[in-house]
PDB file of C-alpha atoms in Angstrom:
ATOM      1  CA  MET A 138      -7.063 153.913 -18.274  1.00 54.00           C
ATOM      2  CA  SER A 139      -7.244 155.514 -14.846  1.00 71.00           C
ATOM      3  CA  ARG A 140      -9.104 158.749 -14.211  1.00 87.00           C
ATOM      4  CA  ILE A 141      -8.557 161.573 -11.761  1.00 87.00           C
ATOM      5  CA  VAL A 142     -10.703 161.267  -8.651  1.00 91.00           C
ATOM      6  CA  ARG A 143      -9.334 164.179  -6.645  1.00 93.00           C
ATOM      7  CA  GLU A 144      -6.975 167.158  -6.858  1.00 93.00           C
ATOM      8  CA  ILE A 145      -5.368 168.410  -3.648  1.00 93.00           C
ATOM      9  CA  ASP A 146      -3.979 171.938  -3.416  1.00 94.00           C
ATOM     10  CA  ARG A 147      -0.512 171.613  -1.846  1.00 96.00           C
ATOM     11  CA  GLY A 148       0.119 175.363  -1.766  1.00 95.00           C
ATOM     12  CA  THR A 149       2.590 177.704  -3.364  1.00 96.00           C
ATOM     13  CA  ARG A 150       6.310 178.169  -3.128  1.00 95.00           C
ATOM     14  CA  THR A 151       8.829 180.463  -4.736  1.00 94.00           C
ATOM     15  CA  VAL A 152      11.478 178.820  -6.881  1.00 92.00           C
ATOM     16  CA  ASP A 153      14.073 180.738  -8.912  1.00 85.00           C
ATOM     17  CA  GLY A 154      12.187 183.946  -8.074  1.00 85.00           C
ATOM     18  CA  ILE A 155       8.864 182.681  -9.475  1.00 88.00           C
ATOM     19  CA  GLN A 156       5.867 181.596  -7.445  1.00 93.00           C
ATOM     20  CA  VAL A 157       4.463 178.183  -8.398  1.00 95.00           C
ATOM     21  CA  GLN A 158       1.373 176.252  -7.324  1.00 96.00           C
ATOM     22  CA  ILE A 159       1.764 172.545  -6.500  1.00 97.00           C
ATOM     23  CA  THR A 160      -1.247 170.246  -6.959  1.00 96.00           C
ATOM     24  CA  GLU A 161      -1.363 166.590  -5.978  1.00 95.00           C
ATOM     25  CA  VAL A 162      -3.495 164.497  -8.319  1.00 94.00           C
ATOM     26  CA  VAL A 163      -5.111 161.285  -6.998  1.00 94.00           C
ATOM     27  CA  TRP A 164      -6.063 158.724  -9.637  1.00 91.00           C
ATOM     28  CA  ALA A 165      -8.810 156.078  -9.500  1.00 91.00           C
ATOM     29  CA  ASP A 166      -6.190 153.312  -9.193  1.00 91.00           C
ATOM     30  CA  GLU A 167      -4.859 155.143  -6.081  1.00 88.00           C
ATOM     31  CA  ALA A 168      -1.715 156.353  -7.865  1.00 91.00           C
ATOM     32  CA  ARG A 169      -0.632 159.920  -7.124  1.00 93.00           C
ATOM     33  CA  SER A 170       1.205 162.543  -9.135  1.00 95.00           C
ATOM     34  CA  PHE A 171       2.153 166.202  -8.771  1.00 96.00           C
ATOM     35  CA  GLU A 172       1.524 169.078 -11.152  1.00 95.00           C
ATOM     36  CA  VAL A 173       3.263 172.460 -11.110  1.00 95.00           C
ATOM     37  CA  HIS A 174       1.715 175.704 -12.432  1.00 94.00           C
ATOM     38  CA  ARG A 175       3.118 179.235 -12.527  1.00 90.00           C
ATOM     39  CA  THR A 176       0.862 181.478 -10.449  1.00 91.00           C
ATOM     40  CA  ASP A 177       1.612 184.617 -12.508  1.00 87.00           C
ATOM     41  CA  THR A 178       0.688 183.155 -15.912  1.00 84.00           C
ATOM     42  CA  GLY A 179      -1.206 179.987 -15.003  1.00 85.00           C
ATOM     43  CA  ASP A 180       1.084 177.985 -17.304  1.00 85.00           C
ATOM     44  CA  ASP A 181       1.108 174.245 -16.584  1.00 89.00           C
ATOM     45  CA  LEU A 182       4.821 173.486 -16.309  1.00 88.00           C
ATOM     46  CA  THR A 183       4.112 169.748 -16.124  1.00 89.00           C
ATOM     47  CA  GLU A 184       1.915 169.655 -19.217  1.00 83.00           C
ATOM     48  CA  ASN A 185       4.249 167.154 -20.886  1.00 78.00           C
ATOM     49  CA  GLY A 186       4.539 164.925 -17.820  1.00 83.00           C
ATOM     50  CA  CYS A 187       3.931 165.219 -14.098  1.00 89.00           C
ATOM     51  CA  PHE A 188       6.060 164.151 -11.132  1.00 93.00           C
ATOM     52  CA  ASP A 189       5.502 160.845  -9.337  1.00 93.00           C
ATOM     53  CA  THR A 190       6.998 162.296  -6.143  1.00 94.00           C
ATOM     54  CA  TRP A 191       7.080 165.721  -4.506  1.00 95.00           C
ATOM     55  CA  PRO A 192       9.074 167.947  -6.927  1.00 96.00           C
ATOM     56  CA  THR A 193      12.358 169.420  -5.721  1.00 95.00           C
ATOM     57  CA  ASP A 194      13.372 173.042  -6.268  1.00 94.00           C
ATOM     58  CA  ALA A 195      15.949 171.865  -8.825  1.00 93.00           C
ATOM     59  CA  GLN A 196      13.286 169.993 -10.824  1.00 93.00           C
ATOM     60  CA  ILE A 197      10.980 173.015 -10.798  1.00 93.00           C
ATOM     61  CA  THR A 198      13.839 175.332 -11.795  1.00 90.00           C
ATOM     62  CA  THR A 199      14.517 173.092 -14.787  1.00 89.00           C
ATOM     63  CA  LEU A 200      10.853 173.356 -15.828  1.00 89.00           C
ATOM     64  CA  LEU A 201      10.838 177.130 -15.376  1.00 86.00           C
ATOM     65  CA  ARG A 202      13.936 177.588 -17.516  1.00 80.00           C
ATOM     66  CA  ALA A 203      12.882 175.216 -20.289  1.00 79.00           C
ATOM     67  CA  GLY A 204      11.911 177.155 -23.375  1.00 59.00           C
ATOM     68  CA  GLN A 205      13.043 180.486 -21.944  1.00 68.00           C
ATOM     69  CA  ASP A 206      15.854 182.545 -23.351  1.00 71.00           C
ATOM     70  CA  LEU A 207      17.836 183.232 -20.189  1.00 72.00           C
ATOM     71  CA  TRP A 208      21.122 184.995 -19.506  1.00 81.00           C
ATOM     72  CA  SER A 209      23.033 183.537 -16.563  1.00 80.00           C
ATOM     73  CA  CYS A 210      25.599 185.550 -14.645  1.00 85.00           C
ATOM     74  CA  PRO A 211      28.970 183.793 -14.967  1.00 85.00           C
ATOM     75  CA  GLY A 212      29.906 185.007 -11.492  1.00 84.00           C
ATOM     76  CA  CYS A 213      26.944 184.196  -9.273  1.00 85.00           C
ATOM     77  CA  GLY A 214      24.664 182.140 -11.542  1.00 79.00           C
ATOM     78  CA  THR A 215      21.634 184.450 -11.335  1.00 81.00           C
ATOM     79  CA  SER A 216      19.317 183.960 -14.344  1.00 76.00           C
ATOM     80  CA  ILE A 217      17.582 186.879 -16.047  1.00 80.00           C
ATOM     81  CA  ASP A 218      15.245 186.913 -19.046  1.00 76.00           C
ATOM     82  CA  ALA A 219      17.575 187.726 -21.971  1.00 77.00           C
ATOM     83  CA  SER A 220      15.039 190.189 -23.377  1.00 77.00           C
ATOM     84  CA  GLN A 221      15.474 192.351 -20.242  1.00 81.00           C
ATOM     85  CA  ALA A 222      18.781 193.975 -21.260  1.00 87.00           C
ATOM     86  CA  ASP A 223      18.393 196.766 -18.701  1.00 89.00           C
ATOM     87  CA  LEU A 224      18.144 194.219 -15.872  1.00 86.00           C
ATOM     88  CA  ILE A 225      21.217 192.384 -17.136  1.00 88.00           C
ATOM     89  CA  ILE A 226      23.211 195.630 -17.268  1.00 89.00           C
ATOM     90  CA  ASP A 227      22.086 196.527 -13.742  1.00 90.00           C
ATOM     91  CA  HIS A 228      23.040 193.077 -12.501  1.00 89.00           C
ATOM     92  CA  VAL A 229      26.520 193.190 -14.077  1.00 89.00           C
ATOM     93  CA  ARG A 230      27.060 196.646 -12.541  1.00 89.00           C
ATOM     94  CA  ASP A 231      25.966 195.500  -9.066  1.00 89.00           C
ATOM     95  CA  CYS A 232      27.312 191.916  -8.933  1.00 88.00           C
ATOM     96  CA  ASP A 233      30.506 191.613  -6.887  1.00 86.00           C
ATOM     97  CA  LEU A 234      31.487 188.406  -8.692  1.00 85.00           C
ATOM     98  CA  VAL A 235      31.913 189.844 -12.231  1.00 85.00           C
ATOM     99  CA  ASP A 236      33.802 192.769 -13.690  1.00 85.00           C
ATOM    100  CA  GLY A 237      32.155 195.618 -15.615  1.00 80.00           C
ATOM    101  CA  ALA A 238      32.151 193.546 -18.813  1.00 80.00           C
ATOM    102  CA  GLY A 239      30.389 190.631 -17.121  1.00 81.00           C
ATOM    103  CA  ARG A 240      33.478 188.401 -16.886  1.00 83.00           C
ATOM    104  CA  PRO A 241      33.822 186.375 -13.681  1.00 83.00           C
ATOM    105  CA  LEU A 242      36.371 187.666 -11.186  1.00 82.00           C
ATOM    106  CA  ARG A 243      38.967 185.256  -9.872  1.00 70.00           C
ATOM    107  CA  ALA A 244      39.068 185.015  -6.100  1.00 53.00           C
ATOM    108  CA  CYS A 245      42.358 186.120  -4.545  1.00 41.00           C
ATOM    109  CA  ARG A 246      43.927 183.716  -2.050  1.00 39.00           C
TER     110      ARG A 246
END
């Protein structure tokens, strides 16, 4: 079994409105992997498996949304924590791509 010989801080980036920390892990057998942690909570998003290559925004978004109860706007796709009803109401009111009931608007041609 290989052991970790070095961890390299690869910085932070914001994905889906959440800042994450990327760490490259170097193993004794010279293999490398990447871990992703939320900076606000410290949660290890890759606890159940790390990436073998640099993670894409789409891969990180999938990790961020896993296990969360999210509401997604049917018009623009914005995701909001479903427990934040006031934010959902504000979004529906302000989004140009849904009507007042949150139904997507059809584009006129």
